[in-house]
mmCIF file of C-alpha atoms and ligand atoms in Angstrom:
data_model
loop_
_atom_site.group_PDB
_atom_site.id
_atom_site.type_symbol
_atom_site.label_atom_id
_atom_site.label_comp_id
_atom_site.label_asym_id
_atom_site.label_seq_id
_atom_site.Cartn_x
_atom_site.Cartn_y
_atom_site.Cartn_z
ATOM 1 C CA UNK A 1 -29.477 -8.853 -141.680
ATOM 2 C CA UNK A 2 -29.104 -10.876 -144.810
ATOM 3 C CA UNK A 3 -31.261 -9.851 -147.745
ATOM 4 C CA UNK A 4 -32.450 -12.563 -150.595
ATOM 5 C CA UNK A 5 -32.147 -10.636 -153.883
ATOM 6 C CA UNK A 6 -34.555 -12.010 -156.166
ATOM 7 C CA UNK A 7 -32.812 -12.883 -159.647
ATOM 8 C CA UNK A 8 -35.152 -10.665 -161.864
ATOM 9 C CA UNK A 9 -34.438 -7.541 -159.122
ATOM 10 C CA UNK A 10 -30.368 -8.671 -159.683
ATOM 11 C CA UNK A 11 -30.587 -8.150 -163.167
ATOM 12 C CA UNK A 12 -32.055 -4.944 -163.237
ATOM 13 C CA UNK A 13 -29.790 -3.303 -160.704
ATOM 14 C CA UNK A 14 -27.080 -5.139 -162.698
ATOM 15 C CA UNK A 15 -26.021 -7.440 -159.800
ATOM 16 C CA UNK A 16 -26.093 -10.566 -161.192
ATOM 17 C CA UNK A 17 -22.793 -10.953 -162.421
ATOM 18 C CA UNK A 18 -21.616 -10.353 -158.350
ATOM 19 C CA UNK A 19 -24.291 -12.333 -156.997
ATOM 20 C CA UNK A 20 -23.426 -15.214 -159.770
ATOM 21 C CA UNK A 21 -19.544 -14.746 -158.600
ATOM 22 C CA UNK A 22 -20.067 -15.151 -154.868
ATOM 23 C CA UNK A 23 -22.420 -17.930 -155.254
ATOM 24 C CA UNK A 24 -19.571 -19.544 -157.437
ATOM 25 C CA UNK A 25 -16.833 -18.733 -154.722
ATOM 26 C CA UNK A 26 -18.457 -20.604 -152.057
ATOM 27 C CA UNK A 27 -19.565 -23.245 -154.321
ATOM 28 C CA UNK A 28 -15.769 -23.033 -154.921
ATOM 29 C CA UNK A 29 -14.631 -23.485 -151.582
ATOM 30 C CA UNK A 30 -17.201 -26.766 -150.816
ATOM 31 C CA UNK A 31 -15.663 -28.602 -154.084
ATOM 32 C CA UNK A 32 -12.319 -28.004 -152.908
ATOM 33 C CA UNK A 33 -13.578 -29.264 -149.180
ATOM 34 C CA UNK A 34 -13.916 -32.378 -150.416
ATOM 35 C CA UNK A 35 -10.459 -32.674 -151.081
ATOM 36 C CA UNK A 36 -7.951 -33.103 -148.657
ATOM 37 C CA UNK A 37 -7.071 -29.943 -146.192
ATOM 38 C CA UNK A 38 -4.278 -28.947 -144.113
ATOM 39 C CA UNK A 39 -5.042 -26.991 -141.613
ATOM 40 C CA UNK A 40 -2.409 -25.032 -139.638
ATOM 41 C CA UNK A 41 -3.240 -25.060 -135.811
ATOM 42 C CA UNK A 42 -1.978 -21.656 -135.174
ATOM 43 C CA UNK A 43 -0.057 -20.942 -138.055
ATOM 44 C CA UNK A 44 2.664 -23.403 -138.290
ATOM 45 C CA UNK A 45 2.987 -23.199 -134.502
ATOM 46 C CA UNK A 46 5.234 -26.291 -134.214
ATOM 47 C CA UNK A 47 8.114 -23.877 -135.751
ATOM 48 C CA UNK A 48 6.747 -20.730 -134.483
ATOM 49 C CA UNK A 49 4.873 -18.956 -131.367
ATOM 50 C CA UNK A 50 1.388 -19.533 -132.166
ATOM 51 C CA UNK A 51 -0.935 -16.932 -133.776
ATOM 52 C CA UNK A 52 1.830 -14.793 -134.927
ATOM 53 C CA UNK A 53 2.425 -13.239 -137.906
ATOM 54 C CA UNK A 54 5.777 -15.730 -138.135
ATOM 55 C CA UNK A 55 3.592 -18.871 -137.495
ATOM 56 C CA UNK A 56 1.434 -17.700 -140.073
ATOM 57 C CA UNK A 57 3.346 -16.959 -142.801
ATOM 58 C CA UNK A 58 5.344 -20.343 -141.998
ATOM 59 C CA UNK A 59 2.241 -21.724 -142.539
ATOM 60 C CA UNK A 60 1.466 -20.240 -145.957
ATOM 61 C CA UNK A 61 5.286 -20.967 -147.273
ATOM 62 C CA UNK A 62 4.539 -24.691 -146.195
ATOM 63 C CA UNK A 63 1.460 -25.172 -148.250
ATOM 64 C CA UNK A 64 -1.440 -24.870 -145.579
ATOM 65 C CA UNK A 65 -4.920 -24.528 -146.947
ATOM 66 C CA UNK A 66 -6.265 -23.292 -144.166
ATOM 67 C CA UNK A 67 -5.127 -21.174 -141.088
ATOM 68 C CA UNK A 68 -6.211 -21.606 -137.906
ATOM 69 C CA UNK A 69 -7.175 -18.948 -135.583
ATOM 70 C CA UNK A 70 -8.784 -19.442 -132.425
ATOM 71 C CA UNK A 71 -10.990 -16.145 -130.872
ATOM 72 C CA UNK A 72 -11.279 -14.529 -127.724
ATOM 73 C CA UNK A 73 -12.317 -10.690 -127.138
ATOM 74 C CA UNK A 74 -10.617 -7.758 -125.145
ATOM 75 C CA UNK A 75 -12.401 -5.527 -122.359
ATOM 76 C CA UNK A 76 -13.076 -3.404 -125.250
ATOM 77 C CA UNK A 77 -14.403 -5.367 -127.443
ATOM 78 C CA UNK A 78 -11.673 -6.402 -130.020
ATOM 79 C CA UNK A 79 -11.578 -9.738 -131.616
ATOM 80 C CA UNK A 80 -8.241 -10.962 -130.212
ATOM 81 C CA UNK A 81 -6.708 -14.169 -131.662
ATOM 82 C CA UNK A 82 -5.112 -16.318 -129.079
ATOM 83 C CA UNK A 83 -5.853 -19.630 -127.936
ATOM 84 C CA UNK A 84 -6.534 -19.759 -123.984
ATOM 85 C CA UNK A 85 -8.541 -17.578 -122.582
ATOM 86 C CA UNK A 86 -5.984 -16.061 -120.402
ATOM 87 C CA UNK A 87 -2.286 -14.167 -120.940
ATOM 88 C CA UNK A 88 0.204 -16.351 -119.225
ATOM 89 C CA UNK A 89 1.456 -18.906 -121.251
ATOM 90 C CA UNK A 90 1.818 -17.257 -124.288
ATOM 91 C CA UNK A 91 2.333 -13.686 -123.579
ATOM 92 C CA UNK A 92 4.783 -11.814 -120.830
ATOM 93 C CA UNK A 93 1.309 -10.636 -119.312
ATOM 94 C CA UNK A 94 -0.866 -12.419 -116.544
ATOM 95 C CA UNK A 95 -4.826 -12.715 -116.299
ATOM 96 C CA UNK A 96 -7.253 -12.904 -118.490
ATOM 97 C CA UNK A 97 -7.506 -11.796 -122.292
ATOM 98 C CA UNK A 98 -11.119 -10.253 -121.659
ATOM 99 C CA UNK A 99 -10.138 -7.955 -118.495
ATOM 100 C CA UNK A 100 -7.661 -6.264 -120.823
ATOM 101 C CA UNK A 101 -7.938 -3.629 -123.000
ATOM 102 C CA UNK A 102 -6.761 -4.055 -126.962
ATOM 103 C CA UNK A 103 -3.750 -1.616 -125.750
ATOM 104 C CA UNK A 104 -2.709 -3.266 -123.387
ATOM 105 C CA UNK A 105 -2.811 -6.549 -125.041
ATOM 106 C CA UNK A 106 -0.829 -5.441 -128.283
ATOM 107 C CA UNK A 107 2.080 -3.827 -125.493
ATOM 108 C CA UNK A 108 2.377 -7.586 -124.629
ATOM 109 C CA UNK A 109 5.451 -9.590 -125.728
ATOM 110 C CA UNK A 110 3.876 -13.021 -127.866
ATOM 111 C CA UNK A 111 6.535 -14.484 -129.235
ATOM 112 C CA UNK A 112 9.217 -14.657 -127.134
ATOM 113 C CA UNK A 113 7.892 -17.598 -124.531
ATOM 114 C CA UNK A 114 8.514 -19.815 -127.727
ATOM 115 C CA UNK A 115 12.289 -19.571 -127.526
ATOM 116 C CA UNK A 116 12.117 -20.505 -124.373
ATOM 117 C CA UNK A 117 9.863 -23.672 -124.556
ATOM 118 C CA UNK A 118 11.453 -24.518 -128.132
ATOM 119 C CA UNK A 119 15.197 -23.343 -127.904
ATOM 120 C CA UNK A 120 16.049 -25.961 -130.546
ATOM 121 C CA UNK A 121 13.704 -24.151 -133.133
ATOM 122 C CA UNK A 122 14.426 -20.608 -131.006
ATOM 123 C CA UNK A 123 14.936 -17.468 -133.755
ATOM 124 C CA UNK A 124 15.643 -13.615 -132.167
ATOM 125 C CA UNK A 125 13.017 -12.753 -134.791
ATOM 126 C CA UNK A 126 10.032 -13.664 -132.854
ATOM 127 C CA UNK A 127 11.054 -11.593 -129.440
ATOM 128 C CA UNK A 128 8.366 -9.254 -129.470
ATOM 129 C CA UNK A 129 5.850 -10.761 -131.759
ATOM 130 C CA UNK A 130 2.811 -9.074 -131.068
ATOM 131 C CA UNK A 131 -0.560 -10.439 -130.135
ATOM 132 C CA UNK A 132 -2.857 -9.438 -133.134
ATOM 133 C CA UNK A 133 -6.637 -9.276 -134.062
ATOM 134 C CA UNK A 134 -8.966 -10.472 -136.024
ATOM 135 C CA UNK A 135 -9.132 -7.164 -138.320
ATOM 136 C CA UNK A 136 -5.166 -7.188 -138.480
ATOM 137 C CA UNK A 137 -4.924 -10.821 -140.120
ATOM 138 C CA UNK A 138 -7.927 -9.958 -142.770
ATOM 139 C CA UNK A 139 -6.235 -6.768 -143.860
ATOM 140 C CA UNK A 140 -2.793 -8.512 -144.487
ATOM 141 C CA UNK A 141 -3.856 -11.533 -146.031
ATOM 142 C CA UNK A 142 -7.874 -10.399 -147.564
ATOM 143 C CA UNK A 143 -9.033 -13.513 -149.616
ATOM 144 C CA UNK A 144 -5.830 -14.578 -150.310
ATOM 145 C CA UNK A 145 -5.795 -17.072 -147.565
ATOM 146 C CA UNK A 146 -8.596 -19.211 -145.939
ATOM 147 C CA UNK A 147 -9.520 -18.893 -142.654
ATOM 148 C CA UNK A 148 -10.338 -21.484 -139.777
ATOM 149 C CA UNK A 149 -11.721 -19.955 -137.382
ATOM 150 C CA UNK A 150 -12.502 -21.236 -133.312
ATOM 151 C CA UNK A 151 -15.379 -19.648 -131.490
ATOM 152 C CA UNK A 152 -13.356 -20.113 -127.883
ATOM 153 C CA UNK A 153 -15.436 -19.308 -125.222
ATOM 154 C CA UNK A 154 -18.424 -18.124 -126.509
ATOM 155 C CA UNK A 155 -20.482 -18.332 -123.410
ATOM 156 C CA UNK A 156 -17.983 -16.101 -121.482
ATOM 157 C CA UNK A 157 -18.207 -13.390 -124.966
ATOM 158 C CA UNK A 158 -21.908 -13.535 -126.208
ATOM 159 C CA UNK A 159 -21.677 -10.841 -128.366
ATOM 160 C CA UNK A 160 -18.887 -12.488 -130.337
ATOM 161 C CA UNK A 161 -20.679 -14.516 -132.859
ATOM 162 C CA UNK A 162 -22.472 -11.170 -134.165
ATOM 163 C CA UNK A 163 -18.895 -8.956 -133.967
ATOM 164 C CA UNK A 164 -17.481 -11.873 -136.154
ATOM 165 C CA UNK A 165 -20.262 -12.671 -139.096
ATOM 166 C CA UNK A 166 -20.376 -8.699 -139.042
ATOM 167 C CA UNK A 167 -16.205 -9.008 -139.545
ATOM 168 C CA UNK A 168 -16.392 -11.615 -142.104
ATOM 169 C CA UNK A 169 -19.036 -10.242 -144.432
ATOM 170 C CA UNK A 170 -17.995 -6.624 -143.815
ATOM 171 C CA UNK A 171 -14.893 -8.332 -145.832
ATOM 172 C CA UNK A 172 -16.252 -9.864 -147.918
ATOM 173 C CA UNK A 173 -14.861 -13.270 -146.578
ATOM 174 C CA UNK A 174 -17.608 -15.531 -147.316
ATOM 175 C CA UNK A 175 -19.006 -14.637 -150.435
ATOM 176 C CA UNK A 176 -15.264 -15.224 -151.293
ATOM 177 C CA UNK A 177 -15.603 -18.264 -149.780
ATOM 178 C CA UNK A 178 -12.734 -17.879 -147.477
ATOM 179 C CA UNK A 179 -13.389 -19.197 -144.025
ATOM 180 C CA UNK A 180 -14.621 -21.965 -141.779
ATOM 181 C CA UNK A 181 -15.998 -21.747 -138.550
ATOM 182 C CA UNK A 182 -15.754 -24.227 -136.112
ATOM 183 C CA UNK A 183 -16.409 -24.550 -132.194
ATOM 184 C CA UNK A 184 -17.067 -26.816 -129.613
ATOM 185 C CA UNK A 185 -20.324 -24.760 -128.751
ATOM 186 C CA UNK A 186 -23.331 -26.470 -131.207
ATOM 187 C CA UNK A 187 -25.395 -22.851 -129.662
ATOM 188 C CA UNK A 188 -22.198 -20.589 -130.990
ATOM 189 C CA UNK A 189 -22.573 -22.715 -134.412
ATOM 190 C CA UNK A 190 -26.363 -22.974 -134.569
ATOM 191 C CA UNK A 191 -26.197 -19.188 -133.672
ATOM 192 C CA UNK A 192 -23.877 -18.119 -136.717
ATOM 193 C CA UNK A 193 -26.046 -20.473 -138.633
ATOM 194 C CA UNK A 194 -28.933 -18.113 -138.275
ATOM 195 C CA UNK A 195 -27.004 -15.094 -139.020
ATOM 196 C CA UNK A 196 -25.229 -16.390 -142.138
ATOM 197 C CA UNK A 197 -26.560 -19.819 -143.371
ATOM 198 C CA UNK A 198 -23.675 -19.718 -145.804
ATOM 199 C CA UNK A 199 -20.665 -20.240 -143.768
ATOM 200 C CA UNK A 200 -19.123 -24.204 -143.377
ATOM 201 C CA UNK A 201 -19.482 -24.492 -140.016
ATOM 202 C CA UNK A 202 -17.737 -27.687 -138.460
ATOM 203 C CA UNK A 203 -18.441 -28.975 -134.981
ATOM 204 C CA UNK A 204 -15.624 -29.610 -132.633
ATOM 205 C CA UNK A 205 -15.774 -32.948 -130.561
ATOM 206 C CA UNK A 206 -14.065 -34.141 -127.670
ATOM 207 C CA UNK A 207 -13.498 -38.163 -126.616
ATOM 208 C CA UNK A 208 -12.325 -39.051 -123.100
ATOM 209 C CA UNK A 209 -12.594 -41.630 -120.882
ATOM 210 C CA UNK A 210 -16.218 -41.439 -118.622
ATOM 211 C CA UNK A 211 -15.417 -41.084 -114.940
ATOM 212 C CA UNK A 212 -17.637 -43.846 -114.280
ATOM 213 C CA UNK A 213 -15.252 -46.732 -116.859
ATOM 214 C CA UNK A 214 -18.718 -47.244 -118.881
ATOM 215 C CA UNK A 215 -16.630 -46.158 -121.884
ATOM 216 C CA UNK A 216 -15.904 -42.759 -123.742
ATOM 217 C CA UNK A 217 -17.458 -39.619 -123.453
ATOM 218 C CA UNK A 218 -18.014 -36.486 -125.575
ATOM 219 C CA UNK A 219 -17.159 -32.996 -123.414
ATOM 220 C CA UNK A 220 -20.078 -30.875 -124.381
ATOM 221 C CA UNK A 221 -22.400 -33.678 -124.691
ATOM 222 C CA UNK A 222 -22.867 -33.873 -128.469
ATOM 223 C CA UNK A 223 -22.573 -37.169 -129.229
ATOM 224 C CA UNK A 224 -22.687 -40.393 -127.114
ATOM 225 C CA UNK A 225 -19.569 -42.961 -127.156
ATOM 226 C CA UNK A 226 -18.170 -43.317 -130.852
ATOM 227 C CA UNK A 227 -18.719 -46.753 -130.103
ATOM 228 C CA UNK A 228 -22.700 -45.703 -129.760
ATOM 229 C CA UNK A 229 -22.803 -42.998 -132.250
ATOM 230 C CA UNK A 230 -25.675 -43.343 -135.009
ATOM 231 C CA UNK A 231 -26.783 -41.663 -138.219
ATOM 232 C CA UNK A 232 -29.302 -39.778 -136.272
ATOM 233 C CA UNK A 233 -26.562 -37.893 -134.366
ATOM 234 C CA UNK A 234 -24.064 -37.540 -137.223
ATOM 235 C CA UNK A 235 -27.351 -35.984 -138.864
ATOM 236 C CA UNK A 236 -28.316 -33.848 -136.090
ATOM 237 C CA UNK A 237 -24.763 -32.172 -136.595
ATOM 238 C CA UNK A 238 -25.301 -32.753 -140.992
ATOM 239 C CA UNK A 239 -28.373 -30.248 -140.112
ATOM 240 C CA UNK A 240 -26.000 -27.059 -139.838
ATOM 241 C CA UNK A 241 -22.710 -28.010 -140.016
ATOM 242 C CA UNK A 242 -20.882 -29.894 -143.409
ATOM 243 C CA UNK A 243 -18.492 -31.428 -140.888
ATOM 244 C CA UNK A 244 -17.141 -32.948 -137.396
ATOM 245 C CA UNK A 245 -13.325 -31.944 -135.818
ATOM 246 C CA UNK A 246 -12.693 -35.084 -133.433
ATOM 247 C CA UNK A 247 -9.576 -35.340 -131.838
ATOM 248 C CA UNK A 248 -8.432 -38.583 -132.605
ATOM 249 C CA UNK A 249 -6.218 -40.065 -129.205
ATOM 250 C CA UNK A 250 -6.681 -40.306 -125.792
ATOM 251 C CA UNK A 251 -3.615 -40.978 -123.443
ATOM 252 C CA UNK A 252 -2.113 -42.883 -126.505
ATOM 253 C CA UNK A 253 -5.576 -45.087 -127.045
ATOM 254 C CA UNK A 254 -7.768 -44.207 -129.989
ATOM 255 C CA UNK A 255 -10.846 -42.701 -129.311
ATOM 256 C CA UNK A 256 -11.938 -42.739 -133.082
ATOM 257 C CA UNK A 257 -11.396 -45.402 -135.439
ATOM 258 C CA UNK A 258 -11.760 -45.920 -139.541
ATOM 259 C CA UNK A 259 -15.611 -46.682 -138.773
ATOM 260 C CA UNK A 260 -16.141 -43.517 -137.386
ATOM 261 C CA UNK A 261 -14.879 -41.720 -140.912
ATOM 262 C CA UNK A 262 -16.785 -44.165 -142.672
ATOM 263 C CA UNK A 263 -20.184 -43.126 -140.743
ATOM 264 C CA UNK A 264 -19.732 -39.444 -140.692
ATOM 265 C CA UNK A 265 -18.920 -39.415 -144.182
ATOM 266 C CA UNK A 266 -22.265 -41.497 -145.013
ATOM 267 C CA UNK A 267 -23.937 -38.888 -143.199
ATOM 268 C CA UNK A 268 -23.025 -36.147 -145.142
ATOM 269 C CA UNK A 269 -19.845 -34.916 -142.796
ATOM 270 C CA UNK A 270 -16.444 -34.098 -143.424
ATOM 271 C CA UNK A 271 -14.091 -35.069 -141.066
ATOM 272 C CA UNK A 272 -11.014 -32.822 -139.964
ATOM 273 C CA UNK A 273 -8.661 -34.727 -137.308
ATOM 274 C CA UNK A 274 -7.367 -32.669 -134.735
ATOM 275 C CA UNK A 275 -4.115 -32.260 -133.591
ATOM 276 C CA UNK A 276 -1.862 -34.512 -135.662
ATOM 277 C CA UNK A 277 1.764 -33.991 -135.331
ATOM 278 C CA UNK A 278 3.109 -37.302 -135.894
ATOM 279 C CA UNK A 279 4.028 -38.108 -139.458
ATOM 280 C CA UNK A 280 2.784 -41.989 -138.956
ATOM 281 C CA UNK A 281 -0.583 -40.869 -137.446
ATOM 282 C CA UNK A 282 -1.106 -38.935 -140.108
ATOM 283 C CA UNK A 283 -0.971 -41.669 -142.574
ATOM 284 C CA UNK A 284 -2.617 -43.943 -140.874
ATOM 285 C CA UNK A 285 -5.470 -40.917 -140.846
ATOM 286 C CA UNK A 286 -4.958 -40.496 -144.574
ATOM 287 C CA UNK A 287 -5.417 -44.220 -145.035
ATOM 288 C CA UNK A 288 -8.787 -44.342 -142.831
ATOM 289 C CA UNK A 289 -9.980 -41.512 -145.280
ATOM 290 C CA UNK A 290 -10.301 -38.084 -143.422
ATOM 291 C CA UNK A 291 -10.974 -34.641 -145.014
ATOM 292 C CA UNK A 292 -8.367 -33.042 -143.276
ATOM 293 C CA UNK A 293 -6.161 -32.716 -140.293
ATOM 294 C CA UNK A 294 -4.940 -29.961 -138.086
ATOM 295 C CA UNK A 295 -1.623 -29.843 -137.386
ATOM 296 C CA UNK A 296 1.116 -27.607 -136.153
ATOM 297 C CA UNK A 297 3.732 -29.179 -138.657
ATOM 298 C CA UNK A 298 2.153 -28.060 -141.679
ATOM 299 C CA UNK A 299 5.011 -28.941 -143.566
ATOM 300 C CA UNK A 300 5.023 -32.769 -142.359
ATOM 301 C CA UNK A 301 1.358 -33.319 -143.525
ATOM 302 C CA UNK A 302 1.811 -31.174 -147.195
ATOM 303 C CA UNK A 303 5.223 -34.211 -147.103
ATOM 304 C CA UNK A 304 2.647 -36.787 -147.228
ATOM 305 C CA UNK A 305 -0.248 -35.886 -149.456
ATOM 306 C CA UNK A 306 1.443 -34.197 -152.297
HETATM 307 O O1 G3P B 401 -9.658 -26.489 -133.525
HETATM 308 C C1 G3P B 401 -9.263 -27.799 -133.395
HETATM 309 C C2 G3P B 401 -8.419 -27.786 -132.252
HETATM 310 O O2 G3P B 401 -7.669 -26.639 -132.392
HETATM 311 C C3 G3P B 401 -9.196 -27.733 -130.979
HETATM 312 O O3 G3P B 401 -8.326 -27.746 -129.978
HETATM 313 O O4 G3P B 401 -7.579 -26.614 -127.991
HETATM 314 O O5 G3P B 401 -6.156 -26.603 -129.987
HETATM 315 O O6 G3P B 401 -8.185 -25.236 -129.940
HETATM 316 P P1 G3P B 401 -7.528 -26.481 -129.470
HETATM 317 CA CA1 CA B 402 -8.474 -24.332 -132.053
#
């Protein structure tokens, strides 16, 4: 549970200097939000196997702000980054992540799929990449890095909102205002809301053709049709998250336009683009004015806005 320290009570036990430090590393981190922020889906994962400690140190060498990780758990109970929910396309194992113990999952093979999807980027180095947790990545890197971080899944894990606020601030990772959370789930971000009111949260959105041709329509039902959207929703979001994560292209057709920027951002919301490889998408994103892209080309995007 969070406890308010009252400023006179900080004083006396001598706290305020801490307190006045934290609250000046997260006010920190939302100043520097408002610039522009790569944000490397899976580590640089365009050059290396995805949520690896190659990817990720890629990423950091190529100027990323942020690193991505997305979150599932093991049997046991680990906080296990890796993006789908089960073992096969990433990993010489089969199944999924959650019906397999933290063992078994670091005995897995991570990296070496990649040389075989990518042989033109292929390096002998990442044969045997392990999978690795969420406790592994905060001791190597501590505050040194910032942190993106998915809630995948959260309905099939529901303990894993608590196990990661409990990670972060055991840390001391948002006091040092170190991470974002972000998730398609509004109940995983309204949860970690309520158990630390601190942490940028930013809400995950997907566009897609409806099956009935009446236009686009958002996955988990958080929005209506861009082309519908109002302040009212963009607010509904502003009320615990400081931004929205749209992906940006549908089957080559936009599914988000510069209007869209332009009304999130009156609204109070940030916008991060997800996924943008392409050098020219990016600038055209740059040009409609976002806050920030994902991308697994980290150096590509750090190219264009230096
Ligand atoms: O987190 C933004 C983006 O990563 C969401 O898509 O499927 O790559 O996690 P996905
Ligand atoms: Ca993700």
């Amino acid at each position: 549970m969070k406890i308010a320290i009252p400023l006179a009570t900080a004083l006396a036990l001598g706290l305020a200097a801490p307190l006045a430090a934290q609250a000046d590393a997260l006010e920190q981190q939302l100043d520097e939000l408002q610039d522009f922020q790569i944000i490397a889906h899976r580590g640089a994962s365009g050059h290396a196997p995805e949520h690896t400690w190659p990817s990720y140190e890629k990423a950091r060498e190529m100027g990323a702000d942020y690193l991505e990780l997305d979150l599932h758990m093991s049997a046991d109970g680990e906080l296990m980054v890796i993006h789908d929910d089960t073992l096969d396309r990433t990993t010489d194992g089969e199944g999924k992540v959650k019906e397999h113990s933290l063992a078994e999952l670091k005995a897995l093979d991570a990296g070496s799929w990649f040389n075989k999807a990518h042989p033109e980027r292929a390096d002998e180095a990442y044969e045997g990449a392990r999978m690795l947790t969420l406790d592994e990545v905060i001791d190597r890197y501590g505050s040194d890095v910032r942190y993106y971080i998915e809630t995948k899944s959260p309905e099939r894990y529901p303990e894993l909102q608590r196990a990661l606020v409990d990670t972060l601030e055991a840390n001391g990772l948002v006091a040092s205002g170190s991470v974002v959370i972000q998730s398609f789930s509004q109940g995983s971000l309204q949860q970690i809301h309520q158990l630390n009111a601190d942490i940028p949260l930013v809400q995950l959105v997907w566009y897609s053709p409806a099956e009935d041709g009446s236009g686009l329509t958002e996955w988990t039902g958080v929005t209506p049709d861009p082309a519908e959207i109002s302040d009212a929703d963009f607010q509904a979001i502003a009320d615990y998250a400081v931004g929205i994560g749209p992906n940006v292209v549908y089957d080559s057709e936009d599914v988000i336009d510069a209007g869209f920027v332009e009304q999130a951002h009156d609204n109070g919301l940030l916008v991060h683009a997800y996924t943008i490889n392409d050098p020219e998408q990016m600038q055209r994103l740059l040009d409609w004015g976002v806050d920030g892209m994902f991308t697994n080309f980290p150096d590509r995007l750090s190219g264009l806005v230096e």
